[in-house]
CSV table of C-alpha atoms in Angstrom, one decimal:
chain,number,residue,atom,x,y,z
A,1,GLU,CA,-34.2,-2.4,-10.4
A,2,VAL,CA,-31.8,-2.7,-7.7
A,3,GLN,CA,-30.2,1.1,-7.7
A,4,LEU,CA,-28.2,3.2,-5.7
A,5,VAL,CA,-28.1,7.0,-6.8
A,6,GLU,CA,-25.4,9.8,-5.1
A,7,SER,CA,-26.1,13.5,-4.6
A,8,GLY,CA,-25.2,16.6,-2.8
A,9,GLY,CA,-21.7,17.1,-4.7
A,10,GLY,CA,-20.5,20.2,-5.8
A,11,LEU,CA,-17.1,22.7,-4.8
A,12,VAL,CA,-16.5,23.5,-1.6
A,13,GLN,CA,-13.5,25.4,-0.5
A,14,PRO,CA,-11.3,23.7,2.3
A,15,GLY,CA,-12.5,23.8,6.2
A,16,GLY,CA,-15.4,23.1,4.5
A,17,SER,CA,-18.2,20.5,5.0
A,18,LEU,CA,-20.7,19.5,1.9
A,19,ARG,CA,-24.0,16.4,3.1
A,20,LEU,CA,-24.5,13.2,0.7
A,21,SER,CA,-27.2,11.2,-0.2
A,22,CYS,CA,-27.6,7.5,-1.5
A,23,ALA,CA,-31.1,6.7,-2.6
A,24,ALA,CA,-31.4,3.2,-2.6
A,25,SER,CA,-34.6,1.6,-4.7
A,26,GLY,CA,-35.2,-1.7,-5.3
A,27,PHE,CA,-34.2,-4.0,-2.3
A,28,THR,CA,-34.8,-4.0,2.0
A,29,PHE,CA,-32.6,-1.4,2.6
A,30,SER,CA,-32.3,-1.8,5.8
A,31,SER,CA,-31.1,-5.5,5.5
A,32,TYR,CA,-27.4,-4.3,3.8
A,33,ASP,CA,-24.6,-2.7,5.2
A,34,MET,CA,-24.2,0.3,3.7
A,35,HIS,CA,-20.6,2.3,2.4
A,36,TRP,CA,-18.2,4.9,1.0
A,37,VAL,CA,-15.5,4.7,-1.5
A,38,ARG,CA,-13.8,7.7,-3.3
A,39,GLN,CA,-12.3,7.7,-6.3
A,40,ALA,CA,-9.4,10.8,-7.2
A,41,THR,CA,-9.8,11.9,-10.3
A,42,GLY,CA,-6.8,8.9,-12.9
A,43,LYS,CA,-6.4,7.5,-9.3
A,44,GLY,CA,-7.9,4.4,-7.7
A,45,LEU,CA,-10.2,2.7,-5.2
A,46,GLU,CA,-10.3,4.1,-1.8
A,47,TRP,CA,-12.6,3.2,1.4
A,48,VAL,CA,-14.2,5.9,2.9
A,49,SER,CA,-16.6,4.5,5.9
A,50,ALA,CA,-19.3,1.5,6.1
A,51,ILE,CA,-22.4,1.5,8.4
A,52,GLY,CA,-24.0,-1.8,9.6
A,53,THR,CA,-27.6,-3.2,9.9
A,54,ALA,CA,-27.8,-2.3,13.0
A,55,GLY,CA,-26.0,1.8,13.0
A,56,ASP,CA,-22.1,0.6,14.0
A,57,THR,CA,-20.2,2.9,11.5
A,58,TYR,CA,-16.7,2.9,10.4
A,59,TYR,CA,-13.5,4.5,9.0
A,60,PRO,CA,-10.3,4.7,8.1
A,61,GLY,CA,-8.0,6.9,9.5
A,62,SER,CA,-7.6,9.5,6.7
A,63,VAL,CA,-11.5,10.4,7.7
A,64,LYS,CA,-11.5,9.4,11.1
A,65,GLY,CA,-12.8,12.9,13.0
A,66,ARG,CA,-14.3,14.5,9.7
A,67,PHE,CA,-16.9,12.2,8.0
A,68,THR,CA,-19.7,10.8,9.4
A,69,ILE,CA,-21.4,8.2,7.4
A,70,SER,CA,-25.6,7.2,8.5
A,71,ARG,CA,-28.5,5.7,7.6
A,72,GLU,CA,-32.5,6.7,7.5
A,73,ASN,CA,-33.8,3.3,7.1
A,74,ALA,CA,-37.7,4.9,5.9
A,75,LYS,CA,-36.7,6.6,3.3
A,76,ASN,CA,-34.1,4.3,1.6
A,77,SER,CA,-31.1,6.6,2.4
A,78,LEU,CA,-27.6,6.9,3.5
A,79,TYR,CA,-25.6,9.7,4.1
A,80,LEU,CA,-22.0,11.1,4.4
A,81,GLN,CA,-21.3,14.4,6.2
A,82,MET,CA,-18.0,16.1,5.7
A,83,ASN,CA,-16.4,18.0,7.9
A,84,SER,CA,-12.7,20.3,7.7
A,85,LEU,CA,-12.6,19.6,4.0
A,86,ARG,CA,-9.3,19.4,2.8
A,87,ALA,CA,-8.0,19.5,-1.1
A,88,GLY,CA,-7.3,15.8,-1.0
A,89,ASP,CA,-11.0,15.1,-0.2
A,90,THR,CA,-11.4,15.7,-4.5
A,91,ALA,CA,-12.8,12.6,-6.0
A,92,VAL,CA,-15.8,10.8,-7.0
A,93,TYR,CA,-18.2,9.9,-4.2
A,94,TYR,CA,-19.2,6.3,-4.2
A,95,CYS,CA,-22.5,4.5,-2.5
A,96,ALA,CA,-22.1,0.7,-2.3
A,97,ARG,CA,-23.9,-2.1,-1.3
A,98,GLY,CA,-22.2,-4.8,0.8
A,99,SER,CA,-23.5,-7.7,-0.5
A,100,SER,CA,-24.3,-10.7,1.9
A,101,VAL,CA,-20.5,-12.2,1.2
A,102,ASN,CA,-19.1,-8.8,2.0
A,103,ALA,CA,-17.5,-7.6,-1.2
A,104,PHE,CA,-19.9,-4.6,-3.6
A,105,ASP,CA,-22.3,-5.9,-5.2
A,106,ILE,CA,-24.1,-2.7,-6.2
A,107,TRP,CA,-22.4,0.9,-7.0
A,108,GLY,CA,-24.3,4.6,-7.3
A,109,GLN,CA,-23.1,6.0,-10.4
A,110,GLY,CA,-20.8,8.9,-8.5
A,111,THR,CA,-21.2,12.3,-7.3
A,112,MET,CA,-17.9,14.9,-7.7
A,113,VAL,CA,-16.7,16.4,-4.6
A,114,THR,CA,-14.1,19.4,-5.4
A,115,VAL,CA,-12.0,21.3,-2.3
A,116,SER,CA,-10.7,24.4,-4.1
A,117,SER,CA,-10.1,27.8,-3.0
B,1,GLU,CA,-4.2,-1.9,7.6
B,2,ILE,CA,-4.3,-5.0,4.3
B,3,VAL,CA,-1.9,-3.7,1.9
B,4,MET,CA,-2.9,-4.9,-1.6
B,5,THR,CA,-0.8,-5.0,-4.9
B,6,GLN,CA,-1.3,-5.8,-8.7
B,7,SER,CA,0.8,-6.6,-11.2
B,8,PRO,CA,1.1,-5.3,-14.0
B,9,ALA,CA,0.6,-1.5,-13.7
B,10,THR,CA,-0.3,-2.3,-17.6
B,11,LEU,CA,-1.3,-5.3,-19.7
B,12,SER,CA,-2.2,-5.0,-23.4
B,13,VAL,CA,-3.2,-7.7,-24.7
B,14,SER,CA,-4.7,-8.4,-28.3
B,15,PRO,CA,-8.6,-9.3,-29.2
B,16,GLY,CA,-9.3,-12.9,-27.8
B,17,GLU,CA,-5.8,-14.0,-26.4
B,18,ARG,CA,-6.1,-14.8,-22.8
B,19,ALA,CA,-5.3,-11.9,-19.8
B,20,THR,CA,-4.3,-13.2,-16.7
B,21,LEU,CA,-3.9,-9.8,-13.6
B,22,SER,CA,-2.6,-10.4,-10.1
B,23,CYS,CA,-2.8,-9.2,-6.7
B,24,ARG,CA,-0.9,-9.9,-3.9
B,25,ALA,CA,-2.4,-9.1,-0.2
B,26,SER,CA,0.5,-8.1,2.4
B,27,GLN,CA,-0.7,-10.5,5.2
B,28,SER,CA,-3.4,-13.3,4.2
B,29,VAL,CA,-6.8,-12.6,3.4
B,30,SER,CA,-8.2,-16.4,2.7
B,31,SER,CA,-10.4,-16.3,-0.1
B,32,ASN,CA,-12.0,-12.9,0.9
B,33,LEU,CA,-11.2,-11.7,-2.0
B,34,ALA,CA,-13.2,-9.6,-4.8
B,35,TRP,CA,-12.3,-8.9,-8.4
B,36,TYR,CA,-14.2,-5.6,-9.9
B,37,GLN,CA,-13.9,-4.1,-13.9
B,38,GLN,CA,-14.6,-0.2,-14.0
B,39,LYS,CA,-14.3,1.2,-17.6
B,40,PRO,CA,-14.1,5.1,-17.9
B,41,GLY,CA,-16.9,7.5,-16.0
B,42,GLN,CA,-18.9,3.9,-14.9
B,43,ALA,CA,-19.1,3.1,-11.6
B,44,PRO,CA,-16.5,-0.6,-10.3
B,45,ARG,CA,-18.7,-3.4,-11.3
B,46,LEU,CA,-18.3,-6.9,-9.5
B,47,LEU,CA,-16.9,-9.9,-10.5
B,48,ILE,CA,-15.9,-12.0,-9.2
B,49,TYR,CA,-16.2,-12.8,-5.1
B,50,GLY,CA,-14.5,-15.1,-2.7
B,51,ALA,CA,-11.6,-15.5,-4.7
B,52,SER,CA,-13.3,-17.5,-7.1
B,53,THR,CA,-17.2,-17.6,-7.7
B,54,ARG,CA,-18.8,-14.9,-10.3
B,55,ALA,CA,-20.9,-12.7,-9.6
B,56,THR,CA,-24.3,-12.4,-11.0
B,57,GLY,CA,-24.2,-12.3,-15.1
B,58,ILE,CA,-20.5,-12.2,-15.2
B,59,PRO,CA,-19.6,-14.5,-18.5
B,60,ALA,CA,-17.9,-17.5,-18.0
B,61,ARG,CA,-14.5,-16.4,-19.1
B,62,PHE,CA,-13.4,-14.6,-15.8
B,63,SER,CA,-12.9,-16.5,-13.6
B,64,GLY,CA,-10.2,-16.3,-10.2
B,65,SER,CA,-8.1,-18.5,-7.9
B,66,GLY,CA,-6.0,-18.4,-5.5
B,67,SER,CA,-6.2,-18.3,-1.4
B,68,GLY,CA,-4.3,-16.3,1.5
B,69,THR,CA,-2.0,-13.9,0.0
B,70,GLU,CA,-1.8,-14.9,-4.4
B,71,PHE,CA,-4.9,-14.6,-6.5
B,72,THR,CA,-5.3,-14.4,-10.4
B,73,LEU,CA,-8.4,-12.7,-12.2
B,74,THR,CA,-8.2,-14.4,-15.5
B,75,ILE,CA,-10.1,-13.8,-19.0
B,76,SER,CA,-10.5,-16.4,-21.1
B,77,SER,CA,-10.0,-14.6,-24.1
B,78,LEU,CA,-10.9,-10.8,-24.4
B,79,GLN,CA,-13.8,-8.9,-26.0
B,80,SER,CA,-14.3,-5.6,-26.5
B,81,GLU,CA,-16.0,-5.2,-24.3
B,82,ASP,CA,-13.5,-5.9,-21.5
B,83,PHE,CA,-10.9,-4.0,-22.5
B,84,ALA,CA,-11.1,-1.5,-18.9
B,85,VAL,CA,-8.8,-1.0,-15.6
B,86,TYR,CA,-9.1,-3.9,-12.9
B,87,TYR,CA,-9.3,-3.7,-9.1
B,88,CYS,CA,-9.0,-6.5,-6.5
B,89,GLN,CA,-10.2,-5.8,-3.1
B,90,GLN,CA,-9.6,-7.8,-0.1
B,91,TYR,CA,-12.6,-7.6,3.1
B,92,ASN,CA,-11.1,-10.3,5.1
B,93,ASN,CA,-10.4,-7.3,7.6
B,94,TRP,CA,-14.2,-6.3,7.5
B,95,PRO,CA,-15.0,-3.5,7.6
B,96,PHE,CA,-11.4,-1.7,7.0
B,97,PHE,CA,-11.5,-3.0,3.2
B,98,THR,CA,-8.4,-3.0,1.1
B,99,PHE,CA,-8.5,-2.1,-2.7
B,100,GLY,CA,-5.2,-2.6,-4.9
B,101,PRO,CA,-4.2,0.1,-7.3
B,102,GLY,CA,-5.0,-1.7,-10.5
B,103,THR,CA,-4.7,-3.4,-13.2
B,104,LYS,CA,-5.7,-1.7,-16.8
B,105,VAL,CA,-6.2,-3.8,-20.1
B,106,ASP,CA,-5.3,-2.5,-22.9
B,107,ILE,CA,-5.5,-3.1,-26.2
B,108,LYS,CA,-2.6,-4.5,-28.1
C-alpha cells in the first residue's frame, strides 16, 4: 500500500524549533518530488516546501530562511526542520507526493504543530 | 505569485442535484490545475489533475473543465459522501504551488 506517515509534531514555544518526519512506503521514494503543505485550523491549504529528486529545495517567502526540507532516500524519509517558530506557524502539517503530472497524489494523515507560550 | 480564487465560498446542494464550483487564476496556468476534496479530520484527496483528468479511483460524476484562468469542477449528482470542502491548486509555476481558499459543499 502506498502510504505516507508524518510524525514529530507537538507544542513548542515561540522562537523554538521542531523537526517533522514523513515515512514513505509502497513506492520508490527516490523517484518522486516531495512536499510539505500546512493547514491552520479552519483555514485553507498552504504549500510550505518542496524537494526534488536531485535534492533541490524550494520555499515560499513565508518560511524561507526558517524552514529546511530534506530527504534521506535510503530510509524512505522526508524531513522538515522548522526554526524560529511563530504563532502563525501553528497548523497541521502534511507531507505529500508530487505525482508525475505534478499534482499531489498521495498525502499523509498530518501532524499537528502548535506554537504557543 | 499566482493567486487562486474560488466561488462560491459555500454551496448548498440537495443530494442528487448538480454542483458547479468555480476557480480562477490571477494569470494563465494553462491546464496545470488540480482539484482536491477534503472531509473533516482527513487529508485532502486528489480528484482531478490537468484540469480535466480524473485521478485513479475517482467516480465519473466528478468532472473538470477549463484552461488558462477559468476552471470548473462539476459534480453531476451529489452523493452523501461528496459533502466536503473542495480546493483548486495551480502547479504551472512549479514548484511554487498555490491553492484556492476552498468551496464548502454542504447539504441544503
